[in-house]
Structures are given as structure tokens and as C-alpha cells.
XYZ file of C-alpha atoms in Angstrom:
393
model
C 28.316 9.773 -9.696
C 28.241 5.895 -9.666
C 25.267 4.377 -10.929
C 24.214 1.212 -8.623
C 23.287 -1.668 -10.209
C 21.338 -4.554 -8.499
C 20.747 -7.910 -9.453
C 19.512 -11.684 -8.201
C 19.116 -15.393 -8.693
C 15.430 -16.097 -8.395
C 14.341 -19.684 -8.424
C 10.871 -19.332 -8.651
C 8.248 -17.015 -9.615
C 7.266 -16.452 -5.826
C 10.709 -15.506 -5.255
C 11.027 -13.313 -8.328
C 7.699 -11.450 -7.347
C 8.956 -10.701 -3.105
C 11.883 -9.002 -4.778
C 10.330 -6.971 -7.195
C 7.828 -5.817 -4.861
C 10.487 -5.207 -2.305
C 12.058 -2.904 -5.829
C 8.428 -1.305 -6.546
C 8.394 -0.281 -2.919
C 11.750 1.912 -2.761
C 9.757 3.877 -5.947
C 6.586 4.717 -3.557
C 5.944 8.476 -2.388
C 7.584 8.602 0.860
C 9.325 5.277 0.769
C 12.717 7.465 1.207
C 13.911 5.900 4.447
C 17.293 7.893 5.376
C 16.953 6.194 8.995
C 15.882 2.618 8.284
C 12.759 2.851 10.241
C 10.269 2.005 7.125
C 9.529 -1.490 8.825
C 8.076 0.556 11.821
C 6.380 2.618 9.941
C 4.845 -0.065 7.533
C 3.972 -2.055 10.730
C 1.308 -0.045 12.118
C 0.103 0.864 8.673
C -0.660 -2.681 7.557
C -2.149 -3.038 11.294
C -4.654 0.497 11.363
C -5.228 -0.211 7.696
C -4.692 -3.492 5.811
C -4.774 -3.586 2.228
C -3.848 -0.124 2.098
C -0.471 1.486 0.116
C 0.661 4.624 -0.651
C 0.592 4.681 -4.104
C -3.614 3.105 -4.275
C -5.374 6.287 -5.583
C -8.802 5.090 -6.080
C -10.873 2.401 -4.831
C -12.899 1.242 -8.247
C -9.208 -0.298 -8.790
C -10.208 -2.988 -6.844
C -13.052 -4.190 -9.362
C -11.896 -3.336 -12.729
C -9.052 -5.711 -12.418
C -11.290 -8.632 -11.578
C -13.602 -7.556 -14.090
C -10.459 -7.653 -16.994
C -9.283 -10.903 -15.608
C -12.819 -12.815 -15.602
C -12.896 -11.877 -19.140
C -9.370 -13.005 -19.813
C -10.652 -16.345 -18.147
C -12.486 -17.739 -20.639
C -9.761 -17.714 -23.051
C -8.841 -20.889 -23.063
C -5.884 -20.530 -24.986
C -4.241 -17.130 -23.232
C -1.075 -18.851 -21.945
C 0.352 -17.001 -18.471
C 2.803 -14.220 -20.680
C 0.493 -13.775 -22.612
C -2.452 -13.257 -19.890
C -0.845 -10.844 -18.359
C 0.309 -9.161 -21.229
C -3.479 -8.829 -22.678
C -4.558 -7.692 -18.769
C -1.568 -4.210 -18.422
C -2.742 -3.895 -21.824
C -6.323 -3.575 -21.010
C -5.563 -1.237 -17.952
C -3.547 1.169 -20.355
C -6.495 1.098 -22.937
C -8.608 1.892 -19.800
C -6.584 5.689 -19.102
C -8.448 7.548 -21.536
C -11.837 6.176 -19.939
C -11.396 6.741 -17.090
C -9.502 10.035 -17.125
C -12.372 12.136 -18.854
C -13.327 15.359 -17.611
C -9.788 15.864 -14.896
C -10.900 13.142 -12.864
C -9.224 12.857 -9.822
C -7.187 9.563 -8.861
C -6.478 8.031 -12.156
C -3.528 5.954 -12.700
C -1.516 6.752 -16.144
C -3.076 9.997 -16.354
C 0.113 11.836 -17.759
C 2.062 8.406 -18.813
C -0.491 7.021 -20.744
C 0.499 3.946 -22.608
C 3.930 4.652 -21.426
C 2.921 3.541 -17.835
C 5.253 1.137 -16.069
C 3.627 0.372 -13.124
C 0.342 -0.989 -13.686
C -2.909 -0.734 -10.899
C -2.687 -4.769 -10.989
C 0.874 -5.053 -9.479
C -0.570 -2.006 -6.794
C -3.949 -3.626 -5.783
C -3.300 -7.017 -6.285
C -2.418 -7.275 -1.964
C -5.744 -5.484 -1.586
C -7.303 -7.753 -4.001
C -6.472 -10.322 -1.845
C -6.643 -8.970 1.504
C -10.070 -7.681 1.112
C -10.950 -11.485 -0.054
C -11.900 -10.788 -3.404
C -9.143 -13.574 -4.724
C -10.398 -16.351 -2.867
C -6.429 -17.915 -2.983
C -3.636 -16.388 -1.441
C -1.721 -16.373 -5.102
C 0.690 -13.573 -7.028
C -0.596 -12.182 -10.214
C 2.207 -14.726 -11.761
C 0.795 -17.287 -9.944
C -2.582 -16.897 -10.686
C -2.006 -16.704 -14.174
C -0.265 -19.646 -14.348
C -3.088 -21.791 -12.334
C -5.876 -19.941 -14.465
C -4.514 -21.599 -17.828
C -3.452 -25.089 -15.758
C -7.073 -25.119 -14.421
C -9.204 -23.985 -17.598
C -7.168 -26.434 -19.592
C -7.355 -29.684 -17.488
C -11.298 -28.500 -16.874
C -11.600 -28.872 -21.106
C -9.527 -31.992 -21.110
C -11.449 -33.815 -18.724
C -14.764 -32.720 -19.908
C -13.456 -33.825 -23.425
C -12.439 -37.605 -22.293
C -15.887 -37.352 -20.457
C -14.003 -37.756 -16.840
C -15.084 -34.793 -15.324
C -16.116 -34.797 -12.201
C -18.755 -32.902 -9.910
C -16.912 -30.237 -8.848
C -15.978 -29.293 -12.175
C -19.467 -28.864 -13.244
C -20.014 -26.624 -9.621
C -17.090 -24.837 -11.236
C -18.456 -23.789 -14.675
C -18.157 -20.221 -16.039
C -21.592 -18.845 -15.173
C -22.151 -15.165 -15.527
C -24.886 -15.287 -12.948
C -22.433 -16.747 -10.556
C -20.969 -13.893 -8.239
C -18.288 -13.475 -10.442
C -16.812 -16.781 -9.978
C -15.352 -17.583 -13.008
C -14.137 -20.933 -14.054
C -11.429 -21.161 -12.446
C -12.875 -19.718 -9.024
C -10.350 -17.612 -8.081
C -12.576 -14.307 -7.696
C -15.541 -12.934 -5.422
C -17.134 -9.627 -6.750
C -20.200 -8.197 -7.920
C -20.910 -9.803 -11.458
C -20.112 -7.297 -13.796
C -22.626 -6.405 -16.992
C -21.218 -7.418 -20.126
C -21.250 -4.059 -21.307
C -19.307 -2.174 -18.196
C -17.024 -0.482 -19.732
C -19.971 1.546 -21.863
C -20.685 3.203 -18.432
C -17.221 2.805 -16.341
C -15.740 5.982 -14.560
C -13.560 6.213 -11.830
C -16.691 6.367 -9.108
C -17.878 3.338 -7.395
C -21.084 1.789 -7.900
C -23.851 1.727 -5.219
C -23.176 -2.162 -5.354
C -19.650 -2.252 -5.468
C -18.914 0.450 -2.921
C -21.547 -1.939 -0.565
C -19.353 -4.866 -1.000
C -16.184 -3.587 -0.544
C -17.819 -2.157 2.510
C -18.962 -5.208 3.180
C -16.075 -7.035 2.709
C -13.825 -5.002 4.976
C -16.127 -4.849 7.797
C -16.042 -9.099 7.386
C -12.261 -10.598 6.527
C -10.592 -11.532 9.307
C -7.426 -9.741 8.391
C -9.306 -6.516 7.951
C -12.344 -6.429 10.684
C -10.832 -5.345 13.668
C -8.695 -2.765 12.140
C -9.183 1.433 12.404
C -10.468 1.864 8.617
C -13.144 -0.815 9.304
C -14.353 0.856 12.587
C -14.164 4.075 10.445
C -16.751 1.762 7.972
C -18.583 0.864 10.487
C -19.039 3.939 12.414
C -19.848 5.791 9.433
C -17.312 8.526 10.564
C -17.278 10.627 7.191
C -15.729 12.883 9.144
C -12.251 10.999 8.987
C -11.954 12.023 5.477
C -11.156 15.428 5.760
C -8.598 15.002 9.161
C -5.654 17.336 8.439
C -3.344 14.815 10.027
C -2.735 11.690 11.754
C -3.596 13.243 15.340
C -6.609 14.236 14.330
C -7.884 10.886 14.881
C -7.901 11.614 18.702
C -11.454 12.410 17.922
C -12.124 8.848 17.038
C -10.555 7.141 20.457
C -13.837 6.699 22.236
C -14.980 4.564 19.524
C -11.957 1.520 19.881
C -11.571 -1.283 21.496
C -8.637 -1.850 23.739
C -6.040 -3.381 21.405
C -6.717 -0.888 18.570
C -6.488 2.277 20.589
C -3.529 1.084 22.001
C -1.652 0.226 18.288
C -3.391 3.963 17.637
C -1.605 5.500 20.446
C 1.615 3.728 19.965
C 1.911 4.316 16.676
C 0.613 8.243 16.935
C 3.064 8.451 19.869
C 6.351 6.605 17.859
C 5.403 9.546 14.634
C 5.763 12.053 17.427
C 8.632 11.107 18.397
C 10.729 10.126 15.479
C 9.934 13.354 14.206
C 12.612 14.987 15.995
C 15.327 12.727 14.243
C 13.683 13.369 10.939
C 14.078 17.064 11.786
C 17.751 16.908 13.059
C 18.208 14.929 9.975
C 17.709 18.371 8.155
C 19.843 20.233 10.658
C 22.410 17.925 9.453
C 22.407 17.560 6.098
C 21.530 21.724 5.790
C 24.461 22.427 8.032
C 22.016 24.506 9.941
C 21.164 26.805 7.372
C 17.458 25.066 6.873
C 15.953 27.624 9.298
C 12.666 25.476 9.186
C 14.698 22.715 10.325
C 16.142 24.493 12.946
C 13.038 26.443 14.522
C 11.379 22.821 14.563
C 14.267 21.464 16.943
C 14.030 23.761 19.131
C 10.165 23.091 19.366
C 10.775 19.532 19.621
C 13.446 19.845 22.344
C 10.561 21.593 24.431
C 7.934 18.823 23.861
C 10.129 16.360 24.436
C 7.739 13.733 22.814
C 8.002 9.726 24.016
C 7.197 6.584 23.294
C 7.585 3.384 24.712
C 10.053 1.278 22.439
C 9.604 -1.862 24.419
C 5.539 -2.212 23.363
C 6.772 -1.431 20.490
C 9.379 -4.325 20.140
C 6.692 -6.971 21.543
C 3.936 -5.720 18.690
C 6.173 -5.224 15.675
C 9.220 -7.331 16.403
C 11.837 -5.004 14.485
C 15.273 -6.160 13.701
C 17.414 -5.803 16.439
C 19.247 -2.852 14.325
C 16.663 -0.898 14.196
C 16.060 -1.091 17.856
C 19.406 0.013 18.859
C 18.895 3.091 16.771
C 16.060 4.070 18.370
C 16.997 3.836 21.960
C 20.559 5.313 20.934
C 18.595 8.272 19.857
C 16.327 8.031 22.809
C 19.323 8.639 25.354
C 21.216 11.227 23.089
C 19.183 13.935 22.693
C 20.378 16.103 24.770
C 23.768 15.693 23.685
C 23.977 16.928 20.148
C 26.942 16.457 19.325
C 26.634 12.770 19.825
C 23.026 12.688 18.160
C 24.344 14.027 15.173
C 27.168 11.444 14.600
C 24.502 8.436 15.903
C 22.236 10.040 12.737
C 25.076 9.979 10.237
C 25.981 6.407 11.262
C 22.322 5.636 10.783
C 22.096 6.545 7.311
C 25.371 5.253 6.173
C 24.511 1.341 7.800
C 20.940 1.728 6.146
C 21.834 3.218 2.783
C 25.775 2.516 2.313
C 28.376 4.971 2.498
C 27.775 6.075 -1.518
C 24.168 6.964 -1.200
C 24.330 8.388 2.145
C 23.536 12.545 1.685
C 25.140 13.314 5.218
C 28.664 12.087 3.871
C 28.485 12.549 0.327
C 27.158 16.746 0.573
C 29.158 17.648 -2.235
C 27.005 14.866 -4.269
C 23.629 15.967 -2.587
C 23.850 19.451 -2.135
C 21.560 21.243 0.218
C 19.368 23.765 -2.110
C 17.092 24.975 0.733
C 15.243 21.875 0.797
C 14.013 19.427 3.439
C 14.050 15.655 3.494
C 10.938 13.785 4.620
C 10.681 16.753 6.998
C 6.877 15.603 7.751
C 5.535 13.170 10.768
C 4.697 9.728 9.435
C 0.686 9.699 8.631
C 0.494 5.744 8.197
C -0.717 6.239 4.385
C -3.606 8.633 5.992
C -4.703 10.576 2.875
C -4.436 7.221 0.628
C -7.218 5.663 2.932
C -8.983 8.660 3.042
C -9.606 8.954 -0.312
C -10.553 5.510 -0.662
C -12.791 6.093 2.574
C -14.349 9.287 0.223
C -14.917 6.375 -2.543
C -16.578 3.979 -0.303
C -19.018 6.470 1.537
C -19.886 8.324 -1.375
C -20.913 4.837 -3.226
C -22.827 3.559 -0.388
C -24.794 6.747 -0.041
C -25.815 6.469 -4.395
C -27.702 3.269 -2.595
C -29.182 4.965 0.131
């Protein structure tokens, strides 16, 4: 088999950073996108719960990379490499703390120093979508305008020039964590929190991150911050994504209809997902078949125009979808619309439908599950925040 090989011209750090994180993306638990309908299914994610990805385990994330980096602040001298170097460093000397005793969530717990993907790179969106980077910066970025900033703060102090805001701006423990080059918002940590860290939340930090989703305006009006705010505890043992039904009396107009629309499009794209399997099983994936025939008697809809207006889709992806809409009860034609699919999203060398005697069928399904919108990753970091809040209570 042909390996693929990928490469770029980046011009600037921002535009190195979108691609990678386009690259990280492809490697995330149920990023597989046969069909090309990802963007749909990212859409109402980032909509019902900003902040949120599928590969964020555990919420205490969220502070212990602030807490490495307002350390790494007052090194004057840490150029960017060399910052960020010192900070994956820190969060792979970090494993062994936090894993003690099994617990559950914790990044690099087989890897170890071999990690690759560090809990900076996955949280640093949250980070900033939660407001606890007060600028809307990459982690290259802010590294970068950390040094620029602590260095022309010394200079000016130096050549006695410096001027009132600079002195606002100096590194002051007791300051909520702004450091000196104000770039963070959290709880101060103690000087000594590693002595005591473990994977739980704090009764102060799970309070502020509370606090701070039930506030941002990207984040307020969503379905995990009415979940917040509604203390449903509840939500975090739902079995699946319909299970919030229970919670429909509690939204507002605009979020129960994104809920519905979104609940209705996993219901629906389902059955291409399952004839997907039919497919590429050549009907011997009994699973696969036993669920088409169930689907075929639901019959499940959705309305692709409100769909079009909220998300705005490419226009490819669109087609698909109302292709598939009018086809299915003409198999034949369904099955040749799905193989088409996956060769225009994939390419013809990658596609499994076309290449079976590169991918072949072992009695297993492919993404053979209804899209849950990252449910059990905000779930668990629902368990972190409600089980925090109630060590204050």
C-alpha cells in the first residue's frame, strides 16, 4: 500500500498552527469521516457545547496549564522554543502525579514521556473560549508576545520610561493570576500546588470554571451551561444523545431548536452510516443489515434547509445529503451515491468501498454508532465540575 505524504508552505505561525490543528483533528476518536459530513457534525457540537473536543478527558486540564505557564512567565529569559519546550516538558513530568492510584482521565497514562500530543495543544481552544486567556492568541503566539512583553516591560523599567500601565501590569501573586504579561484569568494558584495536585478539581476552581461558563458570551447560552445552571447532575449518566429529551422543557427557543435539529440530522444520517456497512461488508455484517431494515421502517427526517441557514455547509456536502434524502428507497442507486461519497471526500486510494482487497471486511463495523456531539467528553467534564462545586457546598 502507498503511504500518503502531505506537506505545505506556511507563512506564518497562525497559518502553521490552522493546519496542524486541522492534522491533530483527523487523529481524534471518531474523527473518521467516510462521508464528509464532520463539518455538520462539528457544527452543532461547538454550538450545544463550546470549548468542548473529543479527545478533553478531564477538566483540571484547564488550570494546570495556566498554572505551568504563569510560572514560565517570570522567566525573563525563556525565549518562545524554548517556553514551550520547558511547558510539554512540565505536562510530561506531571503523568506520574497525576496518574496515582488508576485515576481515571489522565493524559499520557500509558505513553508517558513518550506522549506526542500534549493537554496544551487539546485545551488551549477551551482555555480561551472559557476566557481564561484574556487574548484570542495560539500557544505559538502567546509565547512569542509573553517574551516580547516581559522583555520591553524590563527595558523600559531599566531606562526609567515605564509607564502606568506597566506598573498596573506587575507580576503580583495576589493578583487573580494575572501574570505580567496579563494574558491569564484563574484562581491564583499556591506556590506549592503541585505538593497536593490530583486530577480532581478544587472547590474554587470547579466554582470558576462554573462560573465562567455560565458568563462568556460564546459559552452562556449554550446546552452545557443550562446543564450548569440547572444543576441537572442527571445529564451525566444519559446513555445517549436522545436522552436529553428529558432536558427540553428547560431551553429557550433557539437552543431547543439547534437540540432538535441536530438530534434529528444524527437520526437520520444514521441510516447512511449503516448502509455504509452494508457496503463495505458486502452484506455479510448481519448487524449492519438488521439495522437497515429498522431504519427503512422509521424512516427518520430532518430538515436540511434549517440546517443549511444555521451551519452554512459547503455546497458539496449539501448535495450529498439531499441525494441521499431522495434515494433511499432505491438501493441500488444509494449504494453507488455512498461509494461516490467516499471516494470525492477521501480520494480514490483511501476509499475502503473501492479498494476492499486493501481494507478487508473482518466482521467489523465502521463508525456504525449515531453521532453523540462529543456527549460523554462533556459529561465527564460535567462529573468534574459538579463534583468540585459540591467539595464547596
Amino acid at each position: 500500500m502507498t503511504m500518503l505524504s502531505l506537506g505545505w508552505v506556511d507563512f506564518s505561525k497562525r497559518d502553521r498552527d490552522m493546519v496542524l490543528n486541522v492534522l491533530r483533528q483527523l487523529t481524534e476518536p471518531g474523527a473518521v469521516d467516510e462521508l464528509g459530513i464532520g463539518t455538520i457534525r462539528d457544527g452543532f457540537a461547538n454550538i450545544l457545547f463550546p470549548g468542548t473536543s473529543t479527545i478533553q478527558t478531564r477538566a483540571k486540564y484547564l488550570f494546570i496549564i495556566p498554572y505551568i505557564c504563569l510560572e514560565l512567565d517570570r522567566d525573563k529569559k525563556l525565549l518562545p522554543r524554548d517556553f514551550i519546550n520547558a511547558l510539554e516538558q512540565n505536562e510530561l513530568d506531571l503523568i506520574d502525579v497525576l496518574a496515582v492510584n488508576g485515576a481515571e482521565g489522565v493524559i499520557g497514562q500509558r505513553s508517558r514521556q513518550t506522549l506526542r500530543r500534549k493537554p496544551s495543544s487539546i485545551y488551549w481552544n477551551a482555555l480561551r473560549t472559557y476566557g481564561f486567556l484574556t487574548e484570542p492568541v495560539t500557544l505559538s503566539e502567546y509565547a512569542a508576545l509573553s517574551y516580547t512583553r516581559k522583555n520591553t516591560s524590563e527595558q523600559q523599567k531599566r531606562l526609567g520610561k515605564r509607564k502606568a500601565r506597566y506598573e498596573d501590569d506587575s507580576v503580583d501573586d495576589s493578583d487573580m493570576g494575572m501574570s505580567g504579561t496579563s494574558f491569564w484569568r484563574v484562581p491564583t494558584p499556591e506556590k506549592n500546588w503541585r505538593d497536593t495536585l490530583t486530577i480532581d478539581l478544587t472547590a474554587e476552581e470547579a466554582t470558576y470554571l462554573r462560573g465562567q461558563i455560565l458568563s462568556m458570551p460564546g459559552t452562556r447560552d449554550s446546552l452545557f451551561a443550562l446543564i450548569l445552571r440547572e444543576d441537572r447532575r442527571d445529564f451525566t449518566e444519559y446513555q445517549d444523545f436522545d436522552d436529553i429529551d428529558a432536558l427540553q422543557g428547560l431551553m429557550p427557543p433557539q437552543m431547543l431548536g439547534d437540540y432538535q435539529l441536530a438530534r434529528d440530522f444524527s437520526r437520520f444520517i444514521f441510516g447512511a452510516q449503516v448502509r455504509y456497512n452494508v457496503i463495505y461488508s458486502g452484506g455479510q455484517n448481519e448487524n449492519a443489515n438488521e439495522r437497515w431494515e429498522l431504519y427503512l421502517q422509521e424512516r427518520p427526517t430532518v430538515n436540511l434547509s434549517e440546517i443549511q441557514a444555521r451551519l452554512k455547509p459547503r455546497s458539496s456536502v449539501m448535495r450529498f445529503l439531499k441525494a441521499y434524502q431522495n434515494a433511499i428507497d432505491d438501493e441500488k442507486t444509494l449504494d453507488r451515491l455512498i461509494v461516490a461519497r467516499e471516494e470525492s471526500n477521501k480520494g480514490k486510494a483511501r476509499s475502503k468501498l473501492i479498494n476492499k482487497e486493501l481494507y478487508q471486511y473482518h466482521d467489523d463495523s465502521v463508525n456504525m454508532v449515531p453521532l453523540t456531539y462529543r456527549l460523554s467528553n462533556v459529561q465527564r467534564i460535567g462529573k468534574d465540575i459538579f463534583e468540585g462545586v459540591e467539595r464547596h457546598a
